[in-house]
Coordinates of C-alpha atoms in Angstrom, one line a residue:
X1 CA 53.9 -36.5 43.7
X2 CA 52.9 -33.4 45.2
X3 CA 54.4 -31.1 42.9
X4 CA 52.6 -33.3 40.5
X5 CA 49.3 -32.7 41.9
X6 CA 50.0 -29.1 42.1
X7 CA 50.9 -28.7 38.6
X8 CA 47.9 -30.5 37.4
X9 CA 45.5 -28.6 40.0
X10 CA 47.2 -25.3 38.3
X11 CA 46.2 -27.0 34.9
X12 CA 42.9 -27.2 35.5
X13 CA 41.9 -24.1 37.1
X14 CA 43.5 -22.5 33.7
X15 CA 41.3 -24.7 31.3
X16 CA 38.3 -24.2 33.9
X17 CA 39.3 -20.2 33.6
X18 CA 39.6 -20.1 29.7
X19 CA 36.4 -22.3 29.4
X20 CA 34.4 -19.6 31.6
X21 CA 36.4 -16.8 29.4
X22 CA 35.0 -18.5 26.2
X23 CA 31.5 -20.0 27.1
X24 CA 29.7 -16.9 25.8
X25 CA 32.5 -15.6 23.5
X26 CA 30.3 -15.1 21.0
X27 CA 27.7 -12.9 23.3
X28 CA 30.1 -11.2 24.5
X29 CA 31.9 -9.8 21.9
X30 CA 29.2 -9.1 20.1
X31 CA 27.7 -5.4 19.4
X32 CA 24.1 -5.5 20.2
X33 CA 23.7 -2.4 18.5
X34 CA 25.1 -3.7 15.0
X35 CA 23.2 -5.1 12.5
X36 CA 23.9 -8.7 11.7
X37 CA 25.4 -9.9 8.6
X38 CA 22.2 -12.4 6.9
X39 CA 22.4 -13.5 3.2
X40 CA 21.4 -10.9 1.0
X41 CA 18.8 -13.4 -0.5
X42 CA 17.0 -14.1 2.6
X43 CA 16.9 -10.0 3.3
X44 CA 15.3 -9.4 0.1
X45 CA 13.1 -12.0 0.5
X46 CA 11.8 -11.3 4.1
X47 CA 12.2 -7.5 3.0
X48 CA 9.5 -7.8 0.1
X49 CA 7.0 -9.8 2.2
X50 CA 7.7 -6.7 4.7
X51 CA 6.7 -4.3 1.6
X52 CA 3.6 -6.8 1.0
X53 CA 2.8 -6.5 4.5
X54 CA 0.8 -8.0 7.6
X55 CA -2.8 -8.4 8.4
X56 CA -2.0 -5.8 11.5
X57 CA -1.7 -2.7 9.2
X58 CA -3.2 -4.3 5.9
X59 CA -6.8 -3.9 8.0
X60 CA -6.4 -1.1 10.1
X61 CA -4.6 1.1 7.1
X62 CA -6.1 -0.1 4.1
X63 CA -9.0 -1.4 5.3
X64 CA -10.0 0.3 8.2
X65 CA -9.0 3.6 7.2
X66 CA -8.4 4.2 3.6
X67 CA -10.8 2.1 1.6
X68 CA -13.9 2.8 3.7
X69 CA -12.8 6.8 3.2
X70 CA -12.6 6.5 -0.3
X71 CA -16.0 4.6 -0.1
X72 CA -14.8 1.0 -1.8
X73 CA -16.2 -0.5 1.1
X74 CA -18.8 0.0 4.1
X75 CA -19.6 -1.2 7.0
X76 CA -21.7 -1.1 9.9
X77 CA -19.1 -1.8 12.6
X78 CA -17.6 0.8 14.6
X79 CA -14.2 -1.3 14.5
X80 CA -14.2 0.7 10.7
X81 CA -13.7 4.2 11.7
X82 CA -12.6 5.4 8.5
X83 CA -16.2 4.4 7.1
X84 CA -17.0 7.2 10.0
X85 CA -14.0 9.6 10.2
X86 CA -13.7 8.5 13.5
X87 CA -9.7 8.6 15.4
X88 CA -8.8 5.1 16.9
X89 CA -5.0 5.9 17.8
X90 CA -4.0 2.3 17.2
X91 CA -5.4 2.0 14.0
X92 CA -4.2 5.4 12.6
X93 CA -0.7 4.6 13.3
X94 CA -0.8 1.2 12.3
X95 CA 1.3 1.8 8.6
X96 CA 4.2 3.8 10.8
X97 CA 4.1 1.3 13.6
X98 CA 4.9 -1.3 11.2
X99 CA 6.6 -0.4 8.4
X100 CA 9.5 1.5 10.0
X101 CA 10.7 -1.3 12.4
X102 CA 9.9 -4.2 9.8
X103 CA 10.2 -3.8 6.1
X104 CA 12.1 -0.1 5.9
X105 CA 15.2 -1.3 8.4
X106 CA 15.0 -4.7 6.7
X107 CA 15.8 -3.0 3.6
X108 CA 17.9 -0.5 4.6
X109 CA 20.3 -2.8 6.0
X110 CA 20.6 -5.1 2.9
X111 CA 21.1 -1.5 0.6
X112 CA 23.6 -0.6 3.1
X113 CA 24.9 -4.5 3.1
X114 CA 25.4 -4.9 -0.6
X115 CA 26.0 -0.8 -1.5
X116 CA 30.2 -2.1 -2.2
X117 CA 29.6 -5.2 -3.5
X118 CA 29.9 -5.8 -7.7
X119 CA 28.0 -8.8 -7.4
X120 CA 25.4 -7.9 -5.7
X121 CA 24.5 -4.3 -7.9
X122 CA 20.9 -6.2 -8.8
X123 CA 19.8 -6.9 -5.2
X124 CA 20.8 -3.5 -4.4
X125 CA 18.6 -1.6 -7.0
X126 CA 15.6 -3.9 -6.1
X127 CA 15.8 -3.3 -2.1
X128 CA 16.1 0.3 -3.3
X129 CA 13.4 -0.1 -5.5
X130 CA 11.2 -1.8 -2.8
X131 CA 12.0 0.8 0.0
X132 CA 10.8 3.5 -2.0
X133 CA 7.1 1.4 -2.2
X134 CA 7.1 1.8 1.2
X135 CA 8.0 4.9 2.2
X136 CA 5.9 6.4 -0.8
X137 CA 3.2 4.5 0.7
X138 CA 4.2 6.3 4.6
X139 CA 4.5 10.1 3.0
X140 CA 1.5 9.9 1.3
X141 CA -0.6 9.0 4.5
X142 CA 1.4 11.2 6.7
X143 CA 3.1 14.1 5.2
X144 CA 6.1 15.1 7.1
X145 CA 7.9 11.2 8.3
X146 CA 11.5 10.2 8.7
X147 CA 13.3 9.7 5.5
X148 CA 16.4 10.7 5.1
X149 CA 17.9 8.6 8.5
X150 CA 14.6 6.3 7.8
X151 CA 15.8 2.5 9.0
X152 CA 19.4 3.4 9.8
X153 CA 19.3 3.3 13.8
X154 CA 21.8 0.1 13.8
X155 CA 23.3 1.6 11.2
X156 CA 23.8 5.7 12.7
X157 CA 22.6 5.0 16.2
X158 CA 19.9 7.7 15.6
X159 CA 17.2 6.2 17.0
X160 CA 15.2 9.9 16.9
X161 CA 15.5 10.5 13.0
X162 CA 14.0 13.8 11.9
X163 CA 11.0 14.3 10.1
X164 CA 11.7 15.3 6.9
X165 CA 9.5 17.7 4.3
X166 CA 7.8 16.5 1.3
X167 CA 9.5 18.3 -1.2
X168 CA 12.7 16.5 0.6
X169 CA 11.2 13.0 0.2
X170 CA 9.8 13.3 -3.3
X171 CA 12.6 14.4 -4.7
X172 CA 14.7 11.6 -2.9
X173 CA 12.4 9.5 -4.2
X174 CA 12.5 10.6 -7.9
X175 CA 16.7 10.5 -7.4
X176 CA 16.3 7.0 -5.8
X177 CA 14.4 5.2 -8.2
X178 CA 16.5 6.7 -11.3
X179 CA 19.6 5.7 -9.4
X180 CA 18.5 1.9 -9.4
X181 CA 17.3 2.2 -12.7
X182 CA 20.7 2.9 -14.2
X183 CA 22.2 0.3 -12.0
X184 CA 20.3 -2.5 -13.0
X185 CA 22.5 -5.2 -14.9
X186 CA 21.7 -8.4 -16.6
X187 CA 24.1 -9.4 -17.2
X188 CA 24.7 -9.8 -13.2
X189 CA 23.6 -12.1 -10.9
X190 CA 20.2 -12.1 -10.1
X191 CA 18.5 -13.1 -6.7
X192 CA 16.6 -15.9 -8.6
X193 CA 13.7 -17.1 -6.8
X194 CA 14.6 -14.6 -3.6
X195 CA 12.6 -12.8 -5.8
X196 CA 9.1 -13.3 -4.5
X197 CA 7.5 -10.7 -6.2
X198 CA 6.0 -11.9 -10.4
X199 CA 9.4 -10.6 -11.9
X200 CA 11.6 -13.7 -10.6
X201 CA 14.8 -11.2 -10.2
X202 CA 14.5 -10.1 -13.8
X203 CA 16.6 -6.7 -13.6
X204 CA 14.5 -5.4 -16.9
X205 CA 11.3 -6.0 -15.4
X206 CA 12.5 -4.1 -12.2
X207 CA 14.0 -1.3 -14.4
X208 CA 10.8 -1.1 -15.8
X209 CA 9.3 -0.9 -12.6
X210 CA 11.3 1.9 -11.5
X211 CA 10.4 4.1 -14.1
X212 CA 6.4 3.1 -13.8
X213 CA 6.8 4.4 -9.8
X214 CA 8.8 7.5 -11.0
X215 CA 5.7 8.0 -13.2
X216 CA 3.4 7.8 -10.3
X217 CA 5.5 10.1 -8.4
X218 CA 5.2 12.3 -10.6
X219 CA 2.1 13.0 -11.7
X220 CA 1.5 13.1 -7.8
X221 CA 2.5 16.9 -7.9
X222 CA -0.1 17.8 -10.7
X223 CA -1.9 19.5 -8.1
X224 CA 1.0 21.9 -7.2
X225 CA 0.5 25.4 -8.4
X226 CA 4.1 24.8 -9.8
X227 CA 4.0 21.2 -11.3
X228 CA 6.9 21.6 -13.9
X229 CA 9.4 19.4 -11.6
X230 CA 6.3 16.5 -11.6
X231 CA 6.2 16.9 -15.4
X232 CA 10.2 16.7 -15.7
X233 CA 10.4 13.3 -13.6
X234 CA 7.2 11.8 -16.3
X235 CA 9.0 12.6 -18.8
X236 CA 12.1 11.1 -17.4
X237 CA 10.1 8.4 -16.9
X238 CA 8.3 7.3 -19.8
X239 CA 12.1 8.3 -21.6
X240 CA 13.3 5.3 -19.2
X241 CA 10.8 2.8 -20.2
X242 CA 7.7 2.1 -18.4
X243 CA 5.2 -0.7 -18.5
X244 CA 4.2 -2.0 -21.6
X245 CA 1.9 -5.3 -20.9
X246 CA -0.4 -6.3 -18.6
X247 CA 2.2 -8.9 -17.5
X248 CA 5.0 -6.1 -15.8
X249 CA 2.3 -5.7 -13.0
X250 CA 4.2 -5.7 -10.2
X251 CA 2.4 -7.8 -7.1
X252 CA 4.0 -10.2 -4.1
X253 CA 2.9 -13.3 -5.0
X254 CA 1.6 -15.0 -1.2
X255 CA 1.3 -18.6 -0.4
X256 CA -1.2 -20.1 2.1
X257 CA -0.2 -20.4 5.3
X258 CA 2.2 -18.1 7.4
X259 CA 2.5 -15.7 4.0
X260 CA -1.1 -15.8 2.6
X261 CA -2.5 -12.3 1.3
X262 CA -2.9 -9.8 3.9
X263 CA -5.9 -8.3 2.4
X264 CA -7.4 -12.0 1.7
X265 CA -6.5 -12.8 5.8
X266 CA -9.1 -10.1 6.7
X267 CA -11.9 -10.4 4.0
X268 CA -11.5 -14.1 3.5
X269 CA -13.9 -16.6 4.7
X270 CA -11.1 -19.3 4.6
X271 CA -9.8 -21.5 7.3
X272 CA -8.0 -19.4 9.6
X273 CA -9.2 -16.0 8.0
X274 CA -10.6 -13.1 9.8
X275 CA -13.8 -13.6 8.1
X276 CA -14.4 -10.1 8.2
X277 CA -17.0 -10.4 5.6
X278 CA -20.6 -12.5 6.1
X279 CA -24.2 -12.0 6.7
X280 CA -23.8 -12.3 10.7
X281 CA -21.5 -9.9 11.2
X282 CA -21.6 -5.8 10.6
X283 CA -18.2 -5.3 8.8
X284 CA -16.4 -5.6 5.4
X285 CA -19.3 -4.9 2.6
X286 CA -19.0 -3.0 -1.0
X287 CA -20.0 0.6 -0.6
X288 CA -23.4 1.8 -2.3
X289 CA -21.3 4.2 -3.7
X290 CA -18.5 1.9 -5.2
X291 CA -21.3 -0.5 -6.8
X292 CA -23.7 2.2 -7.9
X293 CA -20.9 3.8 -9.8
X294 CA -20.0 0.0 -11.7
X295 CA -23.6 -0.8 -12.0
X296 CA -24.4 2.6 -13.4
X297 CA -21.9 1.6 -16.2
X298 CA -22.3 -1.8 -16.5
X299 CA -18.3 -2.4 -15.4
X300 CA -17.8 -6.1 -16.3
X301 CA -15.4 -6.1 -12.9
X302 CA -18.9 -5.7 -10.7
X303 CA -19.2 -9.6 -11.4
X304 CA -15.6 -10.6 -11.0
X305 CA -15.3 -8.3 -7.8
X306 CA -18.8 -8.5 -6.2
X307 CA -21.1 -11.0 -4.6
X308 CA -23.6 -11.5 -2.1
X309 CA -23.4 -14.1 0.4
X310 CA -26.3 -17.0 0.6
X311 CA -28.3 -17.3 3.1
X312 CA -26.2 -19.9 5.2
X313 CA -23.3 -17.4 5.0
X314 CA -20.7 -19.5 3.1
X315 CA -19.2 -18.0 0.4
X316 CA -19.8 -17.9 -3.8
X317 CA -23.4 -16.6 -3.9
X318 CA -25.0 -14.7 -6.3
X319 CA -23.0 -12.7 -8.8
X320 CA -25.6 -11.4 -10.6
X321 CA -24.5 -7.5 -11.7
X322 CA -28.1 -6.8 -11.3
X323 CA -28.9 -8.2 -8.1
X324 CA -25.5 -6.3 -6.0
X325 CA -26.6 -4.0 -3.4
X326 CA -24.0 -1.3 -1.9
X327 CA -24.1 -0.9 2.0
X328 CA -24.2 3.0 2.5
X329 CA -21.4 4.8 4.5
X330 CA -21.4 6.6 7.3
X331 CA -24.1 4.4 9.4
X332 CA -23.8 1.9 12.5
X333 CA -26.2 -0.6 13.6
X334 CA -27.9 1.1 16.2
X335 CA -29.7 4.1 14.6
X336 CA -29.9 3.3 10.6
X337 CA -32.8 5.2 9.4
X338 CA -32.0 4.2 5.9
X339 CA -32.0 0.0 6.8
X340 CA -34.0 0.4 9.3
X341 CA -31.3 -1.9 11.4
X342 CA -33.3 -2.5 14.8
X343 CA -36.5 -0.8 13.6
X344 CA -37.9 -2.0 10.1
X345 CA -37.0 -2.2 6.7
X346 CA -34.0 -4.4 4.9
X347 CA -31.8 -5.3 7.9
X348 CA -30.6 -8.6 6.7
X349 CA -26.5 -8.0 5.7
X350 CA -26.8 -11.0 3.6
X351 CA -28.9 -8.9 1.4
X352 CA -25.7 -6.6 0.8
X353 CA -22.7 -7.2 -1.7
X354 CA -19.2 -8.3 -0.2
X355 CA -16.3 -8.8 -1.9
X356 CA -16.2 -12.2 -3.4
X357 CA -14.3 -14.6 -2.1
X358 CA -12.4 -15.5 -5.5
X359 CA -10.3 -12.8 -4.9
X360 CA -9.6 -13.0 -1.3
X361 CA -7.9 -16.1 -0.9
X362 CA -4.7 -17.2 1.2
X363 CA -2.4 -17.3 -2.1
X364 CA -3.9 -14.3 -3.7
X365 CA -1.2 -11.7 -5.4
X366 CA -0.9 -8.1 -3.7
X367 CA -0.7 -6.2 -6.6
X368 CA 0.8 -2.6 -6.2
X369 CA 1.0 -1.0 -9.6
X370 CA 0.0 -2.4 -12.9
X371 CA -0.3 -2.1 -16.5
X372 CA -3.8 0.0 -16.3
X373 CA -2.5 2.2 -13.8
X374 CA 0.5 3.3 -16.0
X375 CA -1.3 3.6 -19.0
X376 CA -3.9 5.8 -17.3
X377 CA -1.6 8.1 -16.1
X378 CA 0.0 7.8 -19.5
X379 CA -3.6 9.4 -20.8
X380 CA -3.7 11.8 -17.8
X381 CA 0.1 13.0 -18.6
X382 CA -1.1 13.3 -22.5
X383 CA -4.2 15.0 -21.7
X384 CA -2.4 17.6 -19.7
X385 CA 0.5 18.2 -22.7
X386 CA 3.2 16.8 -20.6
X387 CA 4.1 13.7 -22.7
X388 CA 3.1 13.3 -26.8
X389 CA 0.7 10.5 -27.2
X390 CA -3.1 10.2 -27.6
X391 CA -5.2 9.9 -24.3
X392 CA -7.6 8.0 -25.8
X393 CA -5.4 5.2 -26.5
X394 CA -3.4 5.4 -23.7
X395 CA -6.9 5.4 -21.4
X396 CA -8.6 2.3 -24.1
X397 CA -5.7 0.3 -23.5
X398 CA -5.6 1.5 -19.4
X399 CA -9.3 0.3 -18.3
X400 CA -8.8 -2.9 -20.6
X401 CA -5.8 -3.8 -18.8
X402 CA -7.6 -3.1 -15.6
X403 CA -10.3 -6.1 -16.4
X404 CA -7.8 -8.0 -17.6
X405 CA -5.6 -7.7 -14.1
X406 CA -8.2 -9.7 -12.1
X407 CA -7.3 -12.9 -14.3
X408 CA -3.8 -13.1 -12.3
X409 CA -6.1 -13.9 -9.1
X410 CA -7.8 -17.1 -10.5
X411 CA -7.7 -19.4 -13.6
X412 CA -11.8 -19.5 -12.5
X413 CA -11.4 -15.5 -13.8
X414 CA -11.6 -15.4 -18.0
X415 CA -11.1 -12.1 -19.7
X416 CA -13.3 -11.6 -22.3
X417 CA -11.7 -8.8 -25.0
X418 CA -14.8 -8.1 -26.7
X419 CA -16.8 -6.6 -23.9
X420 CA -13.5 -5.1 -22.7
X421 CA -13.7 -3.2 -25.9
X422 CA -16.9 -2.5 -25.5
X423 CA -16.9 -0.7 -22.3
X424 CA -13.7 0.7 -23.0
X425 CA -14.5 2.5 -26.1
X426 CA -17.6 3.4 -24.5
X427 CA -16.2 5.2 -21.1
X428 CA -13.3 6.9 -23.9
X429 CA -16.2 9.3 -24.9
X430 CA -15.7 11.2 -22.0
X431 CA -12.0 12.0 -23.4
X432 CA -13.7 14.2 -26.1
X433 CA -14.9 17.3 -23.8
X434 CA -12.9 20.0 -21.7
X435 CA -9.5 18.9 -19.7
X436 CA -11.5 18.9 -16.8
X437 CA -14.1 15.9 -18.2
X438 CA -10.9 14.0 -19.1
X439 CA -9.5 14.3 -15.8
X440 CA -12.7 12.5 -14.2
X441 CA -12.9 10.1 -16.6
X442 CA -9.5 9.2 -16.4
X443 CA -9.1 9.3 -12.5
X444 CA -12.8 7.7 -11.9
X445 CA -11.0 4.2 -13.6
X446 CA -8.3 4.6 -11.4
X447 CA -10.2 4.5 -8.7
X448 CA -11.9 1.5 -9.8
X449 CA -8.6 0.1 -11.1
X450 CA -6.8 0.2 -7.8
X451 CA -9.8 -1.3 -5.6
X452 CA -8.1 -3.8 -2.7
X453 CA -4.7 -1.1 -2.9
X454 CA -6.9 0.9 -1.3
X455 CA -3.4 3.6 -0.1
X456 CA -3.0 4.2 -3.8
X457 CA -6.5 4.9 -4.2
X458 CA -6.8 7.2 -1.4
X459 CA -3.7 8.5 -2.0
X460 CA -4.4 9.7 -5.9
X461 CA -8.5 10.3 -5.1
X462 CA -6.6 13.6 -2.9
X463 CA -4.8 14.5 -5.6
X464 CA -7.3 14.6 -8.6
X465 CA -10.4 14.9 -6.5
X466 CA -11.9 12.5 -8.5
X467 CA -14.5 10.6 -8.5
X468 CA -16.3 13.0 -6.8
X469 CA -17.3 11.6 -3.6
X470 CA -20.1 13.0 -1.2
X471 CA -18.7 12.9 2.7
X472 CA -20.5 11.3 5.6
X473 CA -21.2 13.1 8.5
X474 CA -21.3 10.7 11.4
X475 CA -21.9 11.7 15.3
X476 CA -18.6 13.2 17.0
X477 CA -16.6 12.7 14.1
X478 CA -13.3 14.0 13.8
X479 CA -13.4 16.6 10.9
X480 CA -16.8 18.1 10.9
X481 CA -18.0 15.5 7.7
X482 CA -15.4 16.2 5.4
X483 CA -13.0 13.3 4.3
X484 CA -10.1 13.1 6.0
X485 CA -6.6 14.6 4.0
X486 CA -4.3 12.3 6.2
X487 CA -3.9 9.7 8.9
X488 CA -2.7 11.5 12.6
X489 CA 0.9 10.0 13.8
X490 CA 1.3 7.4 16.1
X491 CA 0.5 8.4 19.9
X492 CA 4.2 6.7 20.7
X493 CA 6.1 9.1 18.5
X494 CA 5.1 11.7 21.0
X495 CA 6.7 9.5 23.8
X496 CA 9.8 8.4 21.9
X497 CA 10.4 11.6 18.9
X498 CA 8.5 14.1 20.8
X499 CA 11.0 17.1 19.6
X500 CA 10.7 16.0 15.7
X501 CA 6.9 14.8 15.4
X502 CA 6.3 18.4 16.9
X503 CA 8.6 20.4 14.5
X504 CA 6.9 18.3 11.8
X505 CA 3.5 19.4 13.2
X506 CA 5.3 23.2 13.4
X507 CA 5.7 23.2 9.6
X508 CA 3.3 21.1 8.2
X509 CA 0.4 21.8 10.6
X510 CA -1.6 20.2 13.0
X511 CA -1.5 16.5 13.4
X512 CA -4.9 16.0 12.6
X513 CA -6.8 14.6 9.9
X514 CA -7.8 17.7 8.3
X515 CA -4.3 19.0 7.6
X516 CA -3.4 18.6 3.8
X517 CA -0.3 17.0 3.2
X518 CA 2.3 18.8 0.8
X519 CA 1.2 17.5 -2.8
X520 CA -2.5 18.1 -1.6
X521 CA -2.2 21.6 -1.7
X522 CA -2.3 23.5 -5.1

């Protein structure tokens, strides 16, 4: 009996051993450092809402900072230091902060996931597709960033990547996108409706969209004293197959809820929007500039994009073209001699346009290239002698499209082709002087084309110099009242990168705003 009792004490402590041994196999044997192995749908997925973004850097990079610098908005409010050329640390680095950790490791690991597997070739080329948005979007504001080892620290255990050069990244970029051009297959599985963006996981319409962002990246180095390898990757491009309707757009579409627009979240009046637009409050309002250049051609977009508030701040009041007033830049709301804010004069906000709430709602697209962009640089490539084609069709056809693109925000938004053509053969006038009066015209409809993707916008107004914008020159400001050339790294790069933000800053220049980036010097 006792040897029985023994045996089966014995029995126990084993099992009570092996269940202690086993309780957090899982934990245990698992590398924290290694990335985990998710469906390749729901990467893609959560990887394109990453490219869409967040409210976080949607408003403190694209709204704070680039729109207000290229003057598509104003504001009173020294939360918008870009309006002001002001340095706010967090709001600078708010892009880097959240596109490395977030939407550039999210797709690097599915590239990296799905790089050896035949049936997954489509979702490859798209996350490759996708990542180049972003870190397009990263070298443009910053010059100098981590490319090459970009998103890999699970991956390489580099968690210090260097910071690459431009010429580095642009031409990985160019290589990238033709790469996952040619890979593209129909006649493979697609990722269906892990697709979120308008294309559904059609591989043509990505292929398509490839070639449109090799476009873009190319013409990007028409400012180089050398631009021949620019002009090779258009040509390469438009060879490929670019856009060639207003429906290839290429835009996240955003639901309400968790996913709505990150743009909307901040200029929406909406249930659980920021709200950052209203006649209470001194932030989000159309620039004088921005509207007096619309207004002064009667753009047909002033009353699809523009309205002011009524008077018991709720949004949809007046859209009348004539009656939109720009707030001017460069002011706060303590010494406005021009308002008269505190003093005399027009001080109500209400009396100053916003943008209209049509187009800032929760399920509003975030478009990042379309049909009227392509075809405009299409006009600018032509007028230059890099590609055969007439400018003035390509441009017609570009500034039509780019009324047209503000239908795929509302059903409440009709496109009218007749005064399309109107104003579009009438602004195609300017194509019959010197390069030079091509060049505005062409780039000032860019500018207007690309209004809410406001890093494009600031990104080509460096590059062309057009429209021609006059700078503020607000109290203490950071670069002595000229716009700024770039946005300053993240302070916590110095902490965590110190040795490669400051060999970037060693060969690119000073981190500061006034330091042109690579493709911004000729």
């Amino acid at each position: 009996m006792i040897k029985s009792l023994h045996k089966f004490g014995i029995v126990v402590v084993l099992i009570g051993l092996l269940a202690s041994c086993t309780k957090n196999f899982d934990r245990i044997n698992t590398d924290p450092t290694a990335a985990p192995i998710v469906s390749p749908g729901i990467l893609l997925t959560r990887g394109l809402l990453y490219v869409s973004g967040g409210e976080f850097e949607a408003w403190r990079a694209n709204l704070i900072y680039c729109a207000p610098m290229v003057q598509h908005i104003a504001s009173l409010s020294l939360t918008y230091v870009g309006d002001k050329y002001l340095y706010n640390d967090g709001y600078t680095g708010a892009a880097f902060n959240s596109f490395y950790p977030n939407g550039v490791k999210i797709l690097t690991t599915l590239i990296d996931q799905t790089k050896n597997d035949p049936t997954q070739v489509n979702v490859n080329a798209m996350a490759r597709i996708a990542k180049v948005i972003m870190l397009q979007r990263l070298t443009d504001l910053y010059g100098y960033v981590p490319y090459l080892a970009a998103g890999r620290g699970f991956l390489d255990q580099n968690f210090t990547p260097a910071y690459d050069p431009q010429d580095v990244i642009y031409a990985g970029l160019a290589s990238e996108l033709q790469a996952a051009a040619a890979q593209l297959d129909p006649s493979k599985s697609t990722p269906g409706n892990a697709d979120i963006s308008g294309y559904g996981g059609s591989p043509a319409q990505w292929k398509k969209l490839a070639y449109s962002l090799l476009l873009r990246v190319g013409l990007r180095l028409s400012k180089k004293a050398d631009p021949s390898q620019g002009k090779t990757w258009v040509q390469q491009a438009v060879a490929g197959g670019v856009f060639t309707t207003n429906t290839d757009a290429f835009f996240i579409q955003h639901a309400s809820g968790d996913y709505d627009n990150p743009n909307s979240h901040v200029i929406g009046v909406y249930p659980g929007s920021r709200g950052e637009t209203g006649k209470d409050i001194m932030d989000i309002k159309l620039s004088k500039f921005f509207v007096d250049l619309l207004k002064g051609k009667s753009d047909p977009r002033l009353q699809i994009i523009s309205e002011l508030p009524k008077a018991d701040s709720t949004p949809g009041g007046s859209d009348d073209p004539a009656l939109q007033k720009g707030l001017p830049n460069g002011f706060d709301n303590t010494s406005d001699p021009v308002f008269g804010i505190g003093t005399t004069g027009d001080a109500n906000l209400a009396h100053y346009s916003q943008p209209k709430q049509v187009i800032a709602q929760p399920n509003s697209p975030n478009i990042f290239i379309t049909f009227s962009e392509v075809q405009l640089m299409l006009a600018e490539a032509a007028a230059r002698g890099w590609i055969a084609g007439d400018p003035v069709q390509f441009f017609t056809t570009g500034v039509k499209s780019g009324i047209w693109q503000w239908t795929l925000y509302s059903p409440s938004i009709v496109y009218n082709d007749a005064a399309a053509t109107t104003y579009a053969t009438a602004q195609a006038a300017a194509l019959s002087g010197p390069l030079n009066s091509q060049l505005e015209a062409i780039n000032t409809q860019y500018y207007i084309t690309t209004f809410l993707n406001d890093y494009e916008t600031y990104a080509n107004w460096r590059r062309s110099g057009f429209p021609v914008l006059t700078p503020v020159n607000y109290k203490n400001n950071e670069t002595n009242g000229q716009i700024p050339r770039r946005l300053r790294y993240p302070r916590n790069e110095y902490d965590v990168n110190r040795n490669n933000v400051n060999a970037a800053n060693a060969a690119q220049g000073p981190d500061l705003f006034t330091t042109p980036i690579w493709w911004d010097k000729p």
